[in-house]
Coordinates of C-alpha atoms and ligand atoms in Angstrom, one line a residue:
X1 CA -68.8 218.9 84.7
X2 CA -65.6 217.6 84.0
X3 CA -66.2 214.6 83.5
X4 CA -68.6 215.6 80.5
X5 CA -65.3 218.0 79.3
X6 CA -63.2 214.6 79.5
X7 CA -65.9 212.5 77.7
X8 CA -66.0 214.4 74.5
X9 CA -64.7 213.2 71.2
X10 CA -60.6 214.2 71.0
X11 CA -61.5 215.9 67.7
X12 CA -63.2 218.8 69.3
X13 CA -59.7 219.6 70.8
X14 CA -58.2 219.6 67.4
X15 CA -61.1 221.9 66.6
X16 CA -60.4 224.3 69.6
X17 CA -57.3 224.8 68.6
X18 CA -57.9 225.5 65.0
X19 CA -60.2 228.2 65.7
X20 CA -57.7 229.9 68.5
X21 CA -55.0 229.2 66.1
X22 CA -56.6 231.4 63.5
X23 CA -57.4 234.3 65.7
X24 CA -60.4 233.7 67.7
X25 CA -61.4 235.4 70.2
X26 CA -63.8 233.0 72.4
X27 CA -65.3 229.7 72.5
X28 CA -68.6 231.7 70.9
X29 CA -67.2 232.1 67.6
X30 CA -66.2 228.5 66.9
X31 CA -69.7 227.6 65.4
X32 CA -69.0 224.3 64.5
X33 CA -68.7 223.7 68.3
X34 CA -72.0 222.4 70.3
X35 CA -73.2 225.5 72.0
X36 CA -74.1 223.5 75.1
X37 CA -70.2 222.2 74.8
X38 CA -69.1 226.5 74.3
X39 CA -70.7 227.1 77.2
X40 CA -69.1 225.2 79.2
X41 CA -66.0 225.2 78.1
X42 CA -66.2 229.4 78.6
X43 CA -67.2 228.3 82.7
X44 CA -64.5 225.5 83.1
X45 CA -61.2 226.5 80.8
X46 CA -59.8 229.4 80.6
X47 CA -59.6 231.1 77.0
X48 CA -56.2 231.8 78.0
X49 CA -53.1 230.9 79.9
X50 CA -52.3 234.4 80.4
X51 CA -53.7 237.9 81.4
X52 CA -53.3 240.8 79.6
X53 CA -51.5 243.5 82.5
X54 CA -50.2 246.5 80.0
X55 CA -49.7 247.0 76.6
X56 CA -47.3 250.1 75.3
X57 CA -47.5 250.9 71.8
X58 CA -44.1 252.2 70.2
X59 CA -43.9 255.3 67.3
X60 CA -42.6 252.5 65.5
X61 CA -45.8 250.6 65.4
X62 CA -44.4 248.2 67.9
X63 CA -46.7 246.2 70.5
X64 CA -45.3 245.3 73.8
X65 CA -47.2 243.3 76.0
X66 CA -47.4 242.2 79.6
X67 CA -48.6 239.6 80.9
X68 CA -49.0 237.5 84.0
X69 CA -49.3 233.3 84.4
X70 CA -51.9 232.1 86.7
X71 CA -49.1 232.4 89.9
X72 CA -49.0 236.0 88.4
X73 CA -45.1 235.7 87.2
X74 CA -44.4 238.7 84.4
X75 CA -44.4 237.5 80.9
X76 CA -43.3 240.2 78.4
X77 CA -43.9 240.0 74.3
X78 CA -43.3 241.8 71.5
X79 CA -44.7 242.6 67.9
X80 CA -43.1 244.1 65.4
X81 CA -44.6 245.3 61.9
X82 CA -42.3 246.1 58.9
X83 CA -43.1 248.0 55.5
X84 CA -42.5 244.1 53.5
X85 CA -45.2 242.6 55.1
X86 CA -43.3 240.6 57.7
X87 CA -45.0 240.6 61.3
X88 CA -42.6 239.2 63.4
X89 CA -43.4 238.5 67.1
X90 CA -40.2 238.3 70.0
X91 CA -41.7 235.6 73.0
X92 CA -40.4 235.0 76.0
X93 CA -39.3 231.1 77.0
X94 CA -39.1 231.7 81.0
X95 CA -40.7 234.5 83.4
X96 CA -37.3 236.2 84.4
X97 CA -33.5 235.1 83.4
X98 CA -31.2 232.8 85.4
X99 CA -28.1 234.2 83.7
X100 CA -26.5 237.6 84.7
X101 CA -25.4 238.6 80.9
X102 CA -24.0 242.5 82.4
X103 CA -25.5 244.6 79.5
X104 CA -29.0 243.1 79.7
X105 CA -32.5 244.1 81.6
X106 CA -33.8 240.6 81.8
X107 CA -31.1 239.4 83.9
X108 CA -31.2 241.6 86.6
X109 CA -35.0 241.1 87.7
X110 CA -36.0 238.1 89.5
X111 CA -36.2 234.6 88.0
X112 CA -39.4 233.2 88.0
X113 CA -40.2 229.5 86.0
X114 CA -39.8 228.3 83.0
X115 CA -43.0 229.3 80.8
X116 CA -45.0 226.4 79.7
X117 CA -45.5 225.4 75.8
X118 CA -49.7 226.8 76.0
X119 CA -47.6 229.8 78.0
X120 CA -45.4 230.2 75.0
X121 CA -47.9 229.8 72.6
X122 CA -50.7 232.1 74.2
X123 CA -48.2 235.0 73.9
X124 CA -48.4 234.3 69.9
X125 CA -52.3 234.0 70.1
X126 CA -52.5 236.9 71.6
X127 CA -50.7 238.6 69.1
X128 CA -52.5 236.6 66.2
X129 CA -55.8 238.0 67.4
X130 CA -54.5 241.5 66.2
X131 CA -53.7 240.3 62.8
X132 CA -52.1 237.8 61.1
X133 CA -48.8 237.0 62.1
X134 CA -45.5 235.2 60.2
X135 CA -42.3 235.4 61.8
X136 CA -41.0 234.4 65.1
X137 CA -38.3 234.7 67.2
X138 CA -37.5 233.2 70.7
X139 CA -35.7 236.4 71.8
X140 CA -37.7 237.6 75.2
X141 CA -37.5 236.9 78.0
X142 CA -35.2 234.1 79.3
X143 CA -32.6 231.5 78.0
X144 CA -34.9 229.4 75.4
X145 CA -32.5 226.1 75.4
X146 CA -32.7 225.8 78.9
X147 CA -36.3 225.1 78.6
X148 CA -36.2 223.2 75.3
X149 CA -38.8 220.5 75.9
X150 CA -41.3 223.5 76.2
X151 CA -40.0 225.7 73.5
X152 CA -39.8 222.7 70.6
X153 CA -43.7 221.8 71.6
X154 CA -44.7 225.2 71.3
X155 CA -42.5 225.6 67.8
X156 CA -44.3 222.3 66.6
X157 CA -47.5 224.3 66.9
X158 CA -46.4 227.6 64.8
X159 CA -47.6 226.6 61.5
X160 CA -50.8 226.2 62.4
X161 CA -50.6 230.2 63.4
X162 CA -49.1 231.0 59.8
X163 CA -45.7 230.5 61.2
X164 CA -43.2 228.3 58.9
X165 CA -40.4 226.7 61.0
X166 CA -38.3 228.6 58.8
X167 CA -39.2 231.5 59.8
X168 CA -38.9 231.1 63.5
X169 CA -35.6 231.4 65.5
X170 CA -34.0 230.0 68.5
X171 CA -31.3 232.4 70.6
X172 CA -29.1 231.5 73.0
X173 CA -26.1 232.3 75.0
X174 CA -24.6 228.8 73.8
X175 CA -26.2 226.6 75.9
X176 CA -24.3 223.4 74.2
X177 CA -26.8 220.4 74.8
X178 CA -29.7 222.7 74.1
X179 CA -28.0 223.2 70.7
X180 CA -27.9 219.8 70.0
X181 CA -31.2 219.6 70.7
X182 CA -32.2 221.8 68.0
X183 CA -29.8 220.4 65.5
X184 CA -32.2 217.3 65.8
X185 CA -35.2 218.1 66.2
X186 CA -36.0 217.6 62.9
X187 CA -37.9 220.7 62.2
X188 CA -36.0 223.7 60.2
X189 CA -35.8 225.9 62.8
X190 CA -33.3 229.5 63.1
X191 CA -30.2 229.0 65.2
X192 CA -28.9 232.3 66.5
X193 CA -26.0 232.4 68.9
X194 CA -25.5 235.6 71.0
X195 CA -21.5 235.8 70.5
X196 CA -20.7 239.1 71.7
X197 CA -17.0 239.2 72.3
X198 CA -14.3 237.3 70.5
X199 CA -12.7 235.8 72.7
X200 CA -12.8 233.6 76.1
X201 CA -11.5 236.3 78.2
X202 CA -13.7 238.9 77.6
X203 CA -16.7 237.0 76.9
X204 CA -16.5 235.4 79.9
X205 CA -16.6 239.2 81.4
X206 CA -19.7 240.2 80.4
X207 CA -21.4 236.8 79.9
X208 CA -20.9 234.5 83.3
X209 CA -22.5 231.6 80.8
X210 CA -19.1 231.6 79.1
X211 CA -17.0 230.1 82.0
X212 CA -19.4 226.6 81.3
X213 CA -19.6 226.8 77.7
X214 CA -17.0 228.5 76.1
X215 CA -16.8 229.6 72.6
X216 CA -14.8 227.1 70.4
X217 CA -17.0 224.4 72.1
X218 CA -20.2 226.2 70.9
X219 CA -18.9 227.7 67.4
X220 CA -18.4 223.8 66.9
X221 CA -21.5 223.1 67.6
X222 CA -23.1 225.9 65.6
X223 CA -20.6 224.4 62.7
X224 CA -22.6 220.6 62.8
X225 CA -25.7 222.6 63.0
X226 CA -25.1 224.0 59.8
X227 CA -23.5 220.9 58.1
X228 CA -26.5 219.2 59.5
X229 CA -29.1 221.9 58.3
X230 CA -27.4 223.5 55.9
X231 CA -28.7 226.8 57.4
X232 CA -26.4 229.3 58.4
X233 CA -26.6 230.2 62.0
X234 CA -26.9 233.5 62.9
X235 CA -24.2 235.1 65.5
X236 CA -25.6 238.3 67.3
X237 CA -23.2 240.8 68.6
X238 CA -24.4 243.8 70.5
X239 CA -22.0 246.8 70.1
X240 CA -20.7 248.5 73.5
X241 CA -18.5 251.1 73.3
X242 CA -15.1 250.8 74.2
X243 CA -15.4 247.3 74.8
X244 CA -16.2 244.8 72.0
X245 CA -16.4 247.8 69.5
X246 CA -13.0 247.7 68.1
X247 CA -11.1 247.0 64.4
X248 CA -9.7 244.5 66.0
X249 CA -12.0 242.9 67.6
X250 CA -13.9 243.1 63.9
X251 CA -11.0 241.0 62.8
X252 CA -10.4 238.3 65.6
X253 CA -14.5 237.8 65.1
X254 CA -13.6 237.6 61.6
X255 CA -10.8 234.8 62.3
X256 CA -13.1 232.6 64.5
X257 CA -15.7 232.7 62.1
X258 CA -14.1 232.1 58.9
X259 CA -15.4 233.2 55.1
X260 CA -18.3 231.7 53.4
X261 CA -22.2 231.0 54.5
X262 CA -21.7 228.7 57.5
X263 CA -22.4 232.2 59.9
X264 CA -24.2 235.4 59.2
X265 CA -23.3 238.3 61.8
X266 CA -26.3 240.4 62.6
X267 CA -24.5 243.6 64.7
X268 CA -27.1 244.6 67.3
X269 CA -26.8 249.1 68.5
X270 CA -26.9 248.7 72.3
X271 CA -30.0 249.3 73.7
X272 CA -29.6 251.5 76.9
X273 CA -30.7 249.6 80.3
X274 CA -29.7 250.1 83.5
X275 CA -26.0 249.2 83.1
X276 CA -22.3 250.3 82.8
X277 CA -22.6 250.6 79.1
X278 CA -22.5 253.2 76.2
X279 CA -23.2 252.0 72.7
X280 CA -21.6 252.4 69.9
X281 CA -21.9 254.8 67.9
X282 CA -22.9 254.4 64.1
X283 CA -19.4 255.2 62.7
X284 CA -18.1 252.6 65.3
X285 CA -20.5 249.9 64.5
X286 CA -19.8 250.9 60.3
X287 CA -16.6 250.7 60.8
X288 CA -16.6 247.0 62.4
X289 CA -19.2 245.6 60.2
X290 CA -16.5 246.9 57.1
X291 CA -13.7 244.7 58.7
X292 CA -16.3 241.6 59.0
X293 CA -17.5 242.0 55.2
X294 CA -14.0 242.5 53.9
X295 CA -12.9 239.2 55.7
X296 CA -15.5 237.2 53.6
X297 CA -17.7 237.2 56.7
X298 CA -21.5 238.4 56.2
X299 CA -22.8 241.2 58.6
X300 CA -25.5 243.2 58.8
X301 CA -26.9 245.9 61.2
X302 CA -30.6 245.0 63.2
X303 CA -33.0 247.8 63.0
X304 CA -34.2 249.0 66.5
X305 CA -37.7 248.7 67.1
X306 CA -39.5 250.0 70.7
X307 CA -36.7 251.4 72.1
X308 CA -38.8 254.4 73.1
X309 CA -41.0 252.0 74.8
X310 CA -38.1 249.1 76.2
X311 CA -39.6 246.9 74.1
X312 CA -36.1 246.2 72.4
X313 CA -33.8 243.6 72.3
X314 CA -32.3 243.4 76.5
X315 CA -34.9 246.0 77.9
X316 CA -37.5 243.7 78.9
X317 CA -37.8 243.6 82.5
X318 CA -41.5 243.7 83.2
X319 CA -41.5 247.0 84.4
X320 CA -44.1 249.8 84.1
X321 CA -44.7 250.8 80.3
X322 CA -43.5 254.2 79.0
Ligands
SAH1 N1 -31.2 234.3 76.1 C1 -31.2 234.3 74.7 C2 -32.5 234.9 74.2 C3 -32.6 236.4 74.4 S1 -32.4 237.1 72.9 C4 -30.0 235.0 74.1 O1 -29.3 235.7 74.9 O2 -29.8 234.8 72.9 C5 -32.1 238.8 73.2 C6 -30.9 239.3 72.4 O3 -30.7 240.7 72.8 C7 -29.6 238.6 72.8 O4 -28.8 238.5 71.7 C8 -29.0 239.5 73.8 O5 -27.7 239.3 74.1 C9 -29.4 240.9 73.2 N2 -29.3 242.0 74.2 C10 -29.3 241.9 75.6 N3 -29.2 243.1 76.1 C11 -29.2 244.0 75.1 C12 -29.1 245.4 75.0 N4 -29.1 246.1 76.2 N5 -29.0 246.0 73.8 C13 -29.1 245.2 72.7 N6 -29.2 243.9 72.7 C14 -29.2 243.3 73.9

């Protein structure tokens, strides 16, 4: 039987994957398939990579869903909906986190594997099967540039879904050669860079990750990634009170940035987990994106979505849905 699997023309995996790319839902809708051939694909090859555990739907319209890999390791993704039109889905790049960042869920559960790119890629199939979809970012589950090989081939496969490489970005905690990575990959992809304190010190306090790749080393890097792209790199920042929150910790951000378009500061509210923290509040957060903007540095605040179900940015933990 698979033999006869192996034996067929490669187009009819380019066909496959056109239909699943464009929403379908089995091999019995892809009618310019042999049905003999549909049949047996629907005995031998799973439609999917994942299963479908839980799905929680937020006030917000968001979709969080979990899932588990074949060796049943939690996968959690997101989909979020906006009034413009943009229907941007969060994926997860490994079951778990092998970093300890202190102010986020994903690091505190176990760590599983890295996912694989058809692991990656069901997540957004899943999704696409709902609706059409158009934005992307790497920004579940796990540390995307420390499985890059998997994350680039699943990004190579986006525009197929209806997903430009523009519009699909790459986080990190600064993993430096996975930067580099990016920088060359030759498609236009999103850098973002999750920053989060100013300064070595601190930043090494709340993100271990630090004490390897510390922050002038991966603002330089950000810096050739824009000279090579000439896209500005996004630096995240999640507020916590009383620790990163301050004026002047507005304005020693603002002096290791610099003015102009080379970095764009997105200011993220804290969302709660089971941690130390407090957020800031929105006076607080006002306040510090002022200081950014008046320094020449562009900043702007991200709109929580699923918070009521932890389907924000730092709850997912693969835990029971609200
Ligand atoms: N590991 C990558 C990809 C995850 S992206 C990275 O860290 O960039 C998830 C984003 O949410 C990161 O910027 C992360 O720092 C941020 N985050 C983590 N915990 C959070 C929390 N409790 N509230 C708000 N943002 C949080």
């Amino acid at each position: 039987m698979q033999q006869e699997l192996a034996d067929q023309p490669s187009y009819r995996a380019q066909q496959v994957w056109e239909w699943a790319a464009r929403g379908a839902s089995s091999y019995a809708e892809m009618s310019n398939i042999p049905a003999a051939l549909r049949e047996r694909l629907e005995e031998r090859v799973p439609f999917s990579t994942l299963t479908v555990v839980d799905e929680a739907h937020s006030r917000d319209g968001t979709i969080k869903t979990l899932f588990h890999t074949h060796d049943g390791r939690p996968v959690e993704a997101v989909l979020m909906t906006y009034r413009d039109g943009r229907r941007s889905i969060c994926v997860s790049s490994q079951s778990g986190c092998p970093l300890t960042c202190s102010f986020c869920a994903t690091g505190k559960m176990k760590f599983g594997r890295n996912l694989t790119a058809s692991e990656i890629l069901d997540q957004v199939l899943h999704f696409r099967r709902i609706g059409e979809v158009n934005h992307l970012v790497f920004m579940g589950m796990g540390e995307p540039l420390l499985n890059v090989d998997h994350v680039l081939d699943a990004a190579r496969r986006l525009p197929d879904v209806g997903i430009t490489h523009r519009r699909t970005t790459v986080s990190t905690v600064g993993w430096l050669p996975g930067i580099q990575r990016i920088t060359d990959c030759g498609m236009p992809l999103r850098l973002a860079f999750s920053l989060h304190a100013p300064e070595d010190g601190l930043r090494s306090g709340i993100m271990p990750v630090n004490d390897r790749w510390p922050l002038e080393d991966v603002l330089a890097a950000c810096r050739t990634h824009h000279e090579a792209t000439n896209r500005a790199v996004f630096i995240e920042y999640v507020m916590l009170a009383g620790v990163n929150d301050g004026p002047d910790q507005a304005l020693e951000l603002a002096r290791l940035l610099g003015p102009g378009f080379t970095f764009k500061v997105n200011l993220i509210p804290y969302n709660p987990t089971d941690s130390v923290y407090d957020g800031s509040s929105p006076e607080a957060i006002e306040r510090f994106r002022a200081v950014l903007e008046e320094h020449g540095v562009r900043a702007t605040v991200r709109l929580t979505r699923g918070r009521d179900i932890a389907a924000a940015c730092g709850q997912l933990a693969a835990t029971a849905s609200a």
